[in-house]
Each structure stands twice: as structure tokens, then as C-alpha cells.
């Protein structure tokens, strides 16, 4: 789902479409729900046709997780896939039974199958479709929703649509369910006029042809939709040094904007990766370390949706990895690494994610930043010591800087020596004696005789 959400956003960007009605059909339904929850400013309305927020029930997933259930499902799919692209194809009978009387279509369809997907690709596609589950984001969909479903659909039973409708209602959404007669799953089979009428009423508030209203919820004639305003891309700043904070268009985000602590942790991990891809398995282990479940992939998608919603995008995901798009956000860590002036480098340094200092995944970058700061601090101190006219102000700044270094590493011999020398040169002899004693104590602990 995450990859498909990215693709839809990219297509809209490339086409110059700021806002649109998003129409999810069949396996496109969960992705359409996820897109509406992730980018609310870009969706005028959500249409779900022959689909649901999740194509499988929890009971079906539980059965498939057992050896017997897996074997039974595998047998059914093997029968379907083995007939793919052959005259014995079962696709039309399952997806568009009303077309079985069209002999030309039935003869042509296997030809289409052979040119559309290999059997291996088909198996992988159906596996991925079964994994998609957007029920966790239904409460974040703020636009009007239309659900259109045929009551005899053989692929996605109408109960799936009814469950999605109930869940939307429970979340307080403006949702309408239109149930139509028929067994077809394909949009282009059966009574297409009835589907088109429902969609036209939903998107325009009027219908060019009289037809049944059907359904539950909004009246058949609704308000005409106003033209969609242009959607401005937010300016996003991410602060990870000193404390974690995300500022969108000048306003700091609130805890409630994230939906959960996991979403904030997810963004922190992507910041630490500095634009490099992070494996999905690593992210699920980080967010749910004590859980083993086939539902973790869907739960990760929910958290990615929350992060994208806050950032206005900026997360790039594929089937195996996730990364932060550094071109779309201003991250203080990246600005700090671009600094070349030692004074600016030491002035702007702060500990990386101090609230997560004991988490292993922060250690490599934290250590690298600390080492860079220490090296720069030594260069600054040497420059002050080498300048006899540096004055008390320069010496005081260097003293503060060296004490910061010793807070990070109490055994930094060069920092101890430079601090003693600076204090002595500036006439702060009492402080110099105390600094010398701390230096000797540190070296004694290491078993080094510095006298």
C-alpha cells in the first residue's frame, strides 16, 4: 500500500492535480483509503467500488495462518493460476459472470491474461492484495465517502463493504453505502449505468439520467462540489538535536497530531538513517519488538501514513524499505553536517535525540556527531591558545567549550591539558589547580602517570 500511495501522489504531482476525487476499485480500495487518510488536503471525496478497507476478514486471515488453512488457500489459488491464460480460465466466471454470454469476450479474455501478467506475478499480486488492510486509518479520513457494491459480488462479498461502512460511521465520517443488484466484481460488467449514476450524484450533486437512489446515508441529490482550491506544500522542519520536534509551516506539531508514539519513533529512525533506506523488518522489530504477527506489515503502513500526514509526504517506501526524502524536509542534523566552520559547528552542536540516548539504533550517529564536535572543539581551543591576543572573551568561550568536551569524555587528555593551560593563561589560577586535579584523577583511573 505504501508504494502505491507514493505512486498515486507522484502521478497527481506530475499531472498538476492538487485535489481530486479518488476512486478505489477492487484491490485499489485499501490504497485509496490510505491515500485519503495520509493526504487529506488532496482528496475531495473517496469512492470505493467493489472493495473495502480490508479485502479479508480477521477470521480469514486467522484461518490462512494455520497449516490447514494455508494448504487449502494454496490449492484454490493453484487451480485458478493453472488455468490463467488458457481456454479453461475461471476469471470471467468469478469476476464478471454476466459476461459469460458474450462469446467474443470469453474467447478474447485468455489472450488478455497471457499479455497482462505471468502466473508467478499473479500469485504474488494476490498475496500482496490479501495483506492490505487500511482499517486502522478510517478515523483519519475527513472527506465524504461513497461505497458502491453489488450484493452478489463473488470476489469481495458485500459484507466487507458493509463492515467498512459501519466503521466509517463509528468514526463519524460522512459516508453513503449504495448496494446494487448483481454478481459482477468488474466495474465494466453488469449494470454500469447504476454505478455511474451513484458516482455522478456523489461528485457533482446531480445526475443526468433518472435512476434508483438505493443505499443508505446521504440523499440522492447532494450539494454541487465547489472547485478544489490549490494545495500548498507545507514547509517542514525536523529537529533532532537537543530535543525532538517537528514544525510545520512555523507551528510545532502536538502529540495528538501523530496518533501514536510509534509514528514519532518511526520518523526518528528515518532521521537517524539520513536518507538511506531502512528495511521494513527492522522497523517492525523496532516498533513492536515483542510481537510476532502477520499483521505487523499493515500496522507499519498505518504508522507510515501518520508520518506522511504530518510531514505532507517526505517518506519514500517500496516493498522492502522505507526512507526519508531529505529534499522535502529541513532536518537540523543534515544542516549541521553541512557546516564547515568550526565555530559554527561547535555552537550549533547538541546531543542527538537525548530522550532516546539508550537505544542502540541511535548510537552510531550519536557517536559520529560527538566525535565531529570534539575534533572541532580541539581545533578551536588550539587556535585560542596559539593567539596571545585572543583576550579573555575568546579564552572564556574556549573554556566553556572544553568543559563541554569533558562532559562527553572525562578522559580526553588533550581537553584536560588545554583547559588547564587556558585557565592559567587567563589568571584563573584556582580554577586551573582544580582542573589539574581532575585531570590527574582521570589519568590515575586509567593507570597513566602524567606527572
Short mmCIF file of C-alpha atoms in Angstrom, two decimals:
data_model
loop_
_atom_site.label_atom_id
_atom_site.label_comp_id
_atom_site.label_asym_id
_atom_site.label_seq_id
_atom_site.Cartn_x
_atom_site.Cartn_y
_atom_site.Cartn_z
CA UNK A 1 0.00 0.00 0.00
CA UNK A 2 2.77 2.44 0.87
CA UNK A 3 4.36 2.08 -2.55
CA UNK A 4 1.01 2.56 -4.29
CA UNK A 5 0.21 5.64 -2.20
CA UNK A 6 3.54 7.10 -3.32
CA UNK A 7 2.76 6.31 -6.94
CA UNK A 8 -0.65 7.98 -6.82
CA UNK A 9 0.82 11.11 -5.25
CA UNK A 10 3.58 11.18 -7.90
CA UNK A 11 1.06 10.87 -10.72
CA UNK A 12 -1.05 13.70 -9.28
CA UNK A 13 2.06 15.86 -8.89
CA UNK A 14 3.21 15.17 -12.43
CA UNK A 15 -0.24 15.92 -13.82
CA UNK A 16 -0.55 19.12 -11.82
CA UNK A 17 -3.60 17.83 -9.91
CA UNK A 18 -3.74 19.33 -6.43
CA UNK A 19 -7.05 17.78 -5.33
CA UNK A 20 -9.32 15.13 -6.79
CA UNK A 21 -11.96 12.55 -6.10
CA UNK A 22 -10.12 9.27 -5.53
CA UNK A 23 -11.94 6.22 -6.90
CA UNK A 24 -10.67 2.91 -5.50
CA UNK A 25 -11.81 -0.24 -7.27
CA UNK A 26 -11.18 -3.82 -6.09
CA UNK A 27 -7.60 -4.07 -4.73
CA UNK A 28 -7.31 -0.30 -5.19
CA UNK A 29 -9.72 0.24 -2.31
CA UNK A 30 -7.37 -0.09 0.68
CA UNK A 31 -4.79 2.07 -1.08
CA UNK A 32 -7.41 4.74 -1.84
CA UNK A 33 -8.46 4.76 1.83
CA UNK A 34 -4.83 5.05 2.90
CA UNK A 35 -4.23 7.91 0.46
CA UNK A 36 -7.26 9.83 1.73
CA UNK A 37 -6.08 9.38 5.33
CA UNK A 38 -2.50 10.32 4.50
CA UNK A 39 -3.07 13.33 2.25
CA UNK A 40 -6.44 14.76 3.36
CA UNK A 41 -5.81 18.08 1.64
CA UNK A 42 -5.60 16.38 -1.74
CA UNK A 43 -8.83 14.37 -1.66
CA UNK A 44 -12.23 15.98 -2.29
CA UNK A 45 -14.07 12.72 -1.89
CA UNK A 46 -13.41 8.99 -1.66
CA UNK A 47 -15.24 6.43 -3.81
CA UNK A 48 -14.94 2.72 -3.02
CA UNK A 49 -16.38 0.38 -5.63
CA UNK A 50 -16.42 -3.40 -5.24
CA UNK A 51 -13.89 -3.13 -2.45
CA UNK A 52 -13.39 -2.46 1.26
CA UNK A 53 -10.81 -1.11 3.67
CA UNK A 54 -9.58 -4.70 4.04
CA UNK A 55 -10.21 -7.37 1.44
CA UNK A 56 -10.00 -10.16 4.03
CA UNK A 57 -11.66 -10.52 7.41
CA UNK A 58 -9.68 -11.19 10.57
CA UNK A 59 -11.22 -14.67 10.61
CA UNK A 60 -9.98 -15.37 7.08
CA UNK A 61 -6.51 -14.24 7.99
CA UNK A 62 -6.55 -16.40 11.10
CA UNK A 63 -7.58 -19.45 9.07
CA UNK A 64 -4.90 -18.77 6.47
CA UNK A 65 -2.26 -18.55 9.19
CA UNK A 66 -2.86 -22.21 10.11
CA UNK A 67 -1.15 -25.02 8.14
CA UNK A 68 -4.53 -26.42 7.06
CA UNK A 69 -5.83 -23.01 6.01
CA UNK A 70 -2.67 -22.19 4.12
CA UNK A 71 -2.82 -25.51 2.28
CA UNK A 72 -6.47 -25.02 1.32
CA UNK A 73 -5.89 -21.47 0.10
CA UNK A 74 -2.84 -22.63 -1.86
CA UNK A 75 -4.88 -25.33 -3.58
CA UNK A 76 -7.57 -22.85 -4.60
CA UNK A 77 -5.07 -20.39 -5.99
CA UNK A 78 -3.12 -23.10 -7.79
CA UNK A 79 -6.31 -24.16 -9.58
CA UNK A 80 -7.01 -20.54 -10.55
CA UNK A 81 -3.42 -19.77 -11.61
CA UNK A 82 -3.00 -23.03 -13.56
CA UNK A 83 -5.96 -22.05 -15.76
CA UNK A 84 -4.70 -18.46 -16.20
CA UNK A 85 -4.37 -17.55 -19.88
CA UNK A 86 -5.91 -20.81 -21.08
CA UNK A 87 -9.35 -21.57 -22.54
CA UNK A 88 -10.20 -23.02 -19.13
CA UNK A 89 -9.64 -19.70 -17.35
CA UNK A 90 -12.08 -19.20 -14.47
CA UNK A 91 -11.64 -15.43 -14.27
CA UNK A 92 -14.73 -14.35 -16.18
CA UNK A 93 -16.97 -16.73 -14.24
CA UNK A 94 -15.71 -15.30 -10.94
CA UNK A 95 -15.18 -11.62 -11.73
CA UNK A 96 -17.80 -10.95 -14.43
CA UNK A 97 -20.35 -13.76 -14.66
CA UNK A 98 -22.79 -11.59 -16.60
CA UNK A 99 -20.26 -11.57 -19.47
CA UNK A 100 -20.31 -15.36 -19.88
CA UNK A 101 -22.98 -14.96 -22.54
CA UNK A 102 -20.63 -12.79 -24.62
CA UNK A 103 -18.76 -15.44 -26.61
CA UNK A 104 -16.35 -12.98 -28.22
CA UNK A 105 -15.34 -11.59 -24.85
CA UNK A 106 -14.91 -15.06 -23.33
CA UNK A 107 -12.65 -16.09 -26.24
CA UNK A 108 -10.62 -12.88 -26.05
CA UNK A 109 -10.11 -12.82 -22.28
CA UNK A 110 -7.42 -15.58 -22.01
CA UNK A 111 -5.43 -13.71 -24.68
CA UNK A 112 -5.57 -10.63 -22.47
CA UNK A 113 -4.46 -12.66 -19.44
CA UNK A 114 -1.40 -14.02 -21.25
CA UNK A 115 -0.32 -10.46 -22.08
CA UNK A 116 -1.07 -8.94 -18.69
CA UNK A 117 0.81 -10.99 -16.09
CA UNK A 118 2.76 -14.19 -15.67
CA UNK A 119 1.46 -16.84 -13.32
CA UNK A 120 4.21 -16.10 -10.80
CA UNK A 121 3.39 -12.38 -10.90
CA UNK A 122 -0.29 -13.18 -10.48
CA UNK A 123 0.38 -15.27 -7.38
CA UNK A 124 2.48 -12.51 -5.83
CA UNK A 125 -0.14 -9.88 -6.68
CA UNK A 126 -2.94 -11.78 -4.96
CA UNK A 127 -0.75 -12.42 -1.93
CA UNK A 128 0.00 -8.72 -1.56
CA UNK A 129 -3.64 -7.77 -2.08
CA UNK A 130 -4.65 -10.07 0.76
CA UNK A 131 -2.13 -8.40 3.07
CA UNK A 132 -3.53 -4.89 2.53
CA UNK A 133 -5.54 -3.51 5.42
CA UNK A 134 -6.44 0.16 5.84
CA UNK A 135 -8.95 -0.23 8.68
CA UNK A 136 -6.52 1.38 11.09
CA UNK A 137 -6.78 4.78 9.35
CA UNK A 138 -10.53 5.06 8.75
CA UNK A 139 -10.88 7.59 11.57
CA UNK A 140 -8.42 9.90 9.76
CA UNK A 141 -10.45 10.14 6.55
CA UNK A 142 -12.14 13.53 6.70
CA UNK A 143 -13.67 13.75 3.22
CA UNK A 144 -17.11 12.45 2.12
CA UNK A 145 -17.12 8.75 1.24
CA UNK A 146 -19.25 6.81 -1.25
CA UNK A 147 -19.29 3.00 -1.14
CA UNK A 148 -20.83 1.25 -4.15
CA UNK A 149 -21.13 -2.53 -4.05
CA UNK A 150 -23.04 -5.28 -5.83
CA UNK A 151 -24.78 -7.52 -3.36
CA UNK A 152 -23.79 -10.77 -5.09
CA UNK A 153 -20.12 -9.88 -5.69
CA UNK A 154 -18.31 -13.24 -5.79
CA UNK A 155 -14.80 -11.82 -5.17
CA UNK A 156 -15.34 -9.20 -2.47
CA UNK A 157 -18.53 -10.09 -0.58
CA UNK A 158 -20.85 -7.22 0.21
CA UNK A 159 -20.30 -7.90 3.94
CA UNK A 160 -16.82 -6.43 3.54
CA UNK A 161 -18.31 -3.18 2.22
CA UNK A 162 -20.92 -3.15 4.98
CA UNK A 163 -18.23 -3.55 7.61
CA UNK A 164 -16.27 -0.64 6.11
CA UNK A 165 -19.45 1.46 6.08
CA UNK A 166 -20.11 0.69 9.76
CA UNK A 167 -16.54 1.53 10.71
CA UNK A 168 -16.71 4.82 8.85
CA UNK A 169 -19.96 5.64 10.64
CA UNK A 170 -18.39 4.81 14.00
CA UNK A 171 -15.56 7.20 13.15
CA UNK A 172 -18.08 9.97 12.44
CA UNK A 173 -17.44 10.06 8.68
CA UNK A 174 -19.85 11.42 6.07
CA UNK A 175 -20.39 8.09 4.31
CA UNK A 176 -23.01 6.65 1.96
CA UNK A 177 -23.47 2.99 1.03
CA UNK A 178 -25.17 2.17 -2.28
CA UNK A 179 -25.93 -1.51 -2.74
CA UNK A 180 -26.76 -2.65 -6.27
CA UNK A 181 -28.04 -5.99 -7.54
CA UNK A 182 -25.70 -8.28 -9.46
CA UNK A 183 -22.82 -10.71 -9.04
CA UNK A 184 -20.16 -8.91 -11.07
CA UNK A 185 -16.98 -7.69 -9.46
CA UNK A 186 -15.63 -5.91 -12.52
CA UNK A 187 -16.75 -2.31 -12.98
CA UNK A 188 -17.23 -2.81 -16.71
CA UNK A 189 -19.64 -5.73 -16.27
CA UNK A 190 -23.29 -5.75 -15.29
CA UNK A 191 -25.37 -2.60 -14.84
CA UNK A 192 -22.73 0.10 -15.31
CA UNK A 193 -25.33 2.87 -15.55
CA UNK A 194 -26.37 2.37 -11.92
CA UNK A 195 -22.75 2.67 -10.76
CA UNK A 196 -22.18 5.75 -12.90
CA UNK A 197 -25.34 7.40 -11.59
CA UNK A 198 -24.23 6.94 -7.98
CA UNK A 199 -20.76 8.31 -8.72
CA UNK A 200 -22.15 11.28 -10.67
CA UNK A 201 -24.51 12.22 -7.87
CA UNK A 202 -21.67 11.98 -5.37
CA UNK A 203 -19.18 14.05 -7.35
CA UNK A 204 -21.48 16.69 -8.84
CA UNK A 205 -24.65 16.63 -6.74
CA UNK A 206 -26.81 15.86 -9.74
CA UNK A 207 -27.48 13.03 -12.17
CA UNK A 208 -28.02 13.41 -15.91
CA UNK A 209 -30.36 10.44 -16.06
CA UNK A 210 -33.10 9.26 -13.72
CA UNK A 211 -32.10 6.18 -11.77
CA UNK A 212 -32.53 4.40 -8.45
CA UNK A 213 -31.11 6.17 -5.44
CA UNK A 214 -30.53 3.00 -3.43
CA UNK A 215 -28.26 2.79 -0.48
CA UNK A 216 -28.05 4.20 2.98
CA UNK A 217 -26.97 7.61 4.18
CA UNK A 218 -26.83 10.83 2.12
CA UNK A 219 -29.86 11.77 -0.05
CA UNK A 220 -29.61 11.02 -3.75
CA UNK A 221 -29.17 14.70 -4.62
CA UNK A 222 -26.33 16.34 -2.75
CA UNK A 223 -24.66 19.74 -2.96
CA UNK A 224 -22.61 20.60 -6.01
CA UNK A 225 -18.92 20.33 -5.22
CA UNK A 226 -17.03 23.63 -5.31
CA UNK A 227 -13.86 23.85 -7.39
CA UNK A 228 -10.92 22.46 -5.47
CA UNK A 229 -8.53 25.10 -4.16
CA UNK A 230 -4.84 24.81 -4.83
CA UNK A 231 -3.00 22.84 -2.15
CA UNK A 232 0.20 24.47 -0.89
CA UNK A 233 3.05 22.19 0.08
CA UNK A 234 3.96 22.64 3.75
CA UNK A 235 7.34 23.79 4.98
CA UNK A 236 8.54 21.13 7.41
CA UNK A 237 11.41 21.39 9.87
CA UNK A 238 12.56 18.39 11.89
CA UNK A 239 14.65 18.97 14.97
CA UNK A 240 16.54 16.00 16.41
CA UNK A 241 19.42 17.79 18.18
CA UNK A 242 18.75 18.75 21.80
CA UNK A 243 15.15 17.54 21.59
CA UNK A 244 12.77 16.05 19.05
CA UNK A 245 10.35 18.47 17.44
CA UNK A 246 8.57 18.81 14.12
CA UNK A 247 7.45 22.25 12.95
CA UNK A 248 5.03 22.54 10.03
CA UNK A 249 4.58 25.98 8.47
CA UNK A 250 6.00 27.56 11.61
CA UNK A 251 3.73 25.70 14.05
CA UNK A 252 5.11 22.90 16.25
CA UNK A 253 3.15 19.67 15.99
CA UNK A 254 1.26 18.37 19.00
CA UNK A 255 1.33 14.79 20.32
CA UNK A 256 -2.24 14.27 19.10
CA UNK A 257 -1.17 15.05 15.52
CA UNK A 258 0.80 11.81 15.39
CA UNK A 259 -1.83 9.39 16.57
CA UNK A 260 0.69 7.27 18.46
CA UNK A 261 4.17 7.21 19.91
CA UNK A 262 5.19 4.66 17.26
CA UNK A 263 4.77 7.23 14.49
CA UNK A 264 7.20 9.62 16.21
CA UNK A 265 9.67 6.78 16.79
CA UNK A 266 9.37 5.79 13.15
CA UNK A 267 10.28 9.29 11.99
CA UNK A 268 13.20 9.43 14.44
CA UNK A 269 14.57 6.20 12.99
CA UNK A 270 14.30 7.56 9.45
CA UNK A 271 16.05 10.79 10.52
CA UNK A 272 18.90 8.76 12.01
CA UNK A 273 19.23 6.84 8.73
CA UNK A 274 19.93 10.19 7.00
CA UNK A 275 18.06 9.41 3.82
CA UNK A 276 19.28 5.84 3.48
CA UNK A 277 16.62 3.11 3.15
CA UNK A 278 15.69 1.19 6.29
CA UNK A 279 14.38 -2.39 5.90
CA UNK A 280 10.74 -2.84 6.82
CA UNK A 281 11.62 -5.80 9.04
CA UNK A 282 13.92 -3.58 11.08
CA UNK A 283 11.15 -1.01 11.52
CA UNK A 284 8.58 -3.56 12.67
CA UNK A 285 11.12 -5.01 15.12
CA UNK A 286 11.77 -1.52 16.46
CA UNK A 287 8.11 -0.57 16.87
CA UNK A 288 6.79 -3.94 18.09
CA UNK A 289 9.83 -5.79 19.48
CA UNK A 290 7.90 -8.44 21.39
CA UNK A 291 5.26 -9.26 18.78
CA UNK A 292 5.19 -11.92 16.09
CA UNK A 293 2.24 -11.42 13.79
CA UNK A 294 1.38 -11.33 10.12
CA UNK A 295 -0.45 -8.08 10.90
CA UNK A 296 2.73 -6.08 11.52
CA UNK A 297 3.11 -5.08 7.87
CA UNK A 298 -0.35 -3.49 7.88
CA UNK A 299 0.36 -1.80 11.21
CA UNK A 300 3.57 -0.36 9.80
CA UNK A 301 1.57 1.07 6.88
CA UNK A 302 -0.72 2.81 9.37
CA UNK A 303 2.26 4.42 11.11
CA UNK A 304 3.82 5.45 7.80
CA UNK A 305 0.52 7.07 6.89
CA UNK A 306 0.60 9.06 10.14
CA UNK A 307 4.15 10.27 9.47
CA UNK A 308 3.33 11.25 5.89
CA UNK A 309 0.18 13.04 7.03
CA UNK A 310 2.19 15.19 9.47
CA UNK A 311 5.04 15.88 7.03
CA UNK A 312 2.86 16.30 3.96
CA UNK A 313 4.70 13.40 2.33
CA UNK A 314 8.50 13.18 2.56
CA UNK A 315 8.52 9.39 3.06
CA UNK A 316 9.52 7.12 0.20
CA UNK A 317 8.53 3.47 0.56
CA UNK A 318 8.81 0.35 -1.54
CA UNK A 319 8.09 -3.29 -0.82
CA UNK A 320 11.21 -3.84 1.28
CA UNK A 321 12.47 -0.48 2.58
CA UNK A 322 11.44 2.97 3.77
CA UNK A 323 13.45 6.19 3.67
CA UNK A 324 13.06 9.89 4.42
CA UNK A 325 13.10 12.26 1.45
CA UNK A 326 15.62 14.82 2.67
CA UNK A 327 14.76 17.16 -0.20
CA UNK A 328 11.23 17.55 1.19
CA UNK A 329 12.09 18.38 4.82
CA UNK A 330 14.62 20.56 6.63
CA UNK A 331 16.44 18.35 9.16
CA UNK A 332 18.76 20.05 11.64
CA UNK A 333 21.14 17.08 11.61
CA UNK A 334 21.68 17.48 7.87
CA UNK A 335 22.24 21.25 8.20
CA UNK A 336 24.78 20.60 10.95
CA UNK A 337 26.71 18.10 8.85
CA UNK A 338 26.92 20.66 6.04
CA UNK A 339 28.69 23.18 8.30
CA UNK A 340 32.39 23.65 7.60
CA UNK A 341 33.25 26.46 10.02
CA UNK A 342 34.47 25.08 13.36
CA UNK A 343 32.93 27.90 15.41
CA UNK A 344 29.51 27.36 13.83
CA UNK A 345 29.87 23.61 14.18
CA UNK A 346 30.54 23.70 17.93
CA UNK A 347 27.99 26.46 18.51
CA UNK A 348 25.14 24.52 16.89
CA UNK A 349 26.00 21.11 18.32
CA UNK A 350 23.55 19.42 20.68
CA UNK A 351 23.07 15.80 21.63
CA UNK A 352 21.12 13.71 19.16
CA UNK A 353 17.68 12.64 20.44
CA UNK A 354 18.60 12.80 24.16
CA UNK A 355 15.35 11.07 25.14
CA UNK A 356 16.50 8.05 23.11
CA UNK A 357 20.14 8.02 24.17
CA UNK A 358 19.98 4.45 25.45
CA UNK A 359 18.50 2.99 22.27
CA UNK A 360 21.04 1.08 20.20
CA UNK A 361 19.78 2.43 16.87
CA UNK A 362 20.77 5.99 17.82
CA UNK A 363 24.31 5.11 18.95
CA UNK A 364 26.25 5.11 15.63
CA UNK A 365 25.06 8.55 14.54
CA UNK A 366 25.27 9.98 18.06
CA UNK A 367 28.89 8.81 18.35
CA UNK A 368 29.77 10.20 14.92
CA UNK A 369 28.30 13.59 15.77
CA UNK A 370 30.03 13.66 19.13
CA UNK A 371 33.40 12.82 17.56
CA UNK A 372 32.95 15.55 14.94
CA UNK A 373 32.11 18.05 17.66
CA UNK A 374 35.11 17.05 19.77
CA UNK A 375 37.56 17.33 16.87
CA UNK A 376 36.24 20.79 16.00
CA UNK A 377 36.33 21.86 19.66
CA UNK A 378 40.00 20.88 19.90
CA UNK A 379 40.80 22.93 16.80
CA UNK A 380 39.02 25.96 18.28
CA UNK A 381 40.87 25.59 21.60
CA UNK A 382 44.24 25.27 19.85
CA UNK A 383 43.54 28.40 17.84
CA UNK A 384 42.73 30.36 21.04
CA UNK A 385 45.87 29.06 22.77
CA UNK A 386 48.02 29.97 19.75
CA UNK A 387 46.71 33.56 19.71
CA UNK A 388 48.29 35.60 22.50
CA UNK A 389 45.91 38.46 21.74
CA UNK A 390 42.88 36.20 21.95
CA UNK A 391 41.70 38.03 25.06
CA UNK A 392 39.57 36.95 27.97
CA UNK A 393 36.43 36.64 25.86
CA UNK A 394 37.99 34.13 23.49
CA UNK A 395 39.52 32.27 26.40
CA UNK A 396 36.20 32.10 28.26
CA UNK A 397 34.44 30.69 25.20
CA UNK A 398 37.16 28.08 24.79
CA UNK A 399 36.94 27.16 28.49
CA UNK A 400 33.20 26.58 28.23
CA UNK A 401 33.77 24.57 25.08
CA UNK A 402 36.43 22.34 26.65
CA UNK A 403 34.23 21.69 29.66
CA UNK A 404 31.51 20.52 27.26
CA UNK A 405 34.04 18.14 25.71
CA UNK A 406 34.95 16.75 29.14
CA UNK A 407 31.28 16.20 29.94
CA UNK A 408 31.18 13.93 26.90
CA UNK A 409 34.53 12.26 27.65
CA UNK A 410 36.07 12.78 31.12
CA UNK A 411 39.25 11.04 29.93
CA UNK A 412 40.05 13.34 26.98
CA UNK A 413 43.68 14.15 27.79
CA UNK A 414 44.05 16.96 25.27
CA UNK A 415 40.93 18.69 26.57
CA UNK A 416 42.24 18.46 30.16
CA UNK A 417 45.64 19.92 29.23
CA UNK A 418 44.16 22.70 27.11
CA UNK A 419 41.70 23.64 29.84
CA UNK A 420 44.43 23.88 32.49
CA UNK A 421 46.61 25.97 30.17
CA UNK A 422 43.78 28.36 29.24
CA UNK A 423 42.74 28.90 32.85
CA UNK A 424 46.32 29.52 33.90
CA UNK A 425 46.96 31.94 31.00
CA UNK A 426 43.83 33.92 31.89
CA UNK A 427 44.92 34.28 35.52
CA UNK A 428 42.25 31.93 36.87
CA UNK A 429 44.76 30.04 38.96
CA UNK A 430 42.36 28.50 41.47
CA UNK A 431 40.26 27.05 38.67
CA UNK A 432 43.45 25.90 36.95
CA UNK A 433 44.55 23.98 40.06
CA UNK A 434 41.14 22.32 40.37
CA UNK A 435 41.17 21.44 36.66
CA UNK A 436 44.66 19.99 37.08
CA UNK A 437 43.48 17.81 39.95
CA UNK A 438 40.56 16.47 37.92
CA UNK A 439 42.96 15.75 35.09
CA UNK A 440 45.28 13.76 37.37
CA UNK A 441 42.35 11.83 38.85
CA UNK A 442 41.16 10.85 35.38
CA UNK A 443 44.61 9.71 34.33
CA UNK A 444 45.05 7.76 37.59
CA UNK A 445 41.83 5.89 36.84
CA UNK A 446 43.34 4.91 33.50
CA UNK A 447 46.64 3.94 35.13
CA UNK A 448 48.53 6.71 33.30
CA UNK A 449 51.26 8.69 35.07
CA UNK A 450 51.04 12.19 33.61
CA UNK A 451 53.41 13.82 36.10
#
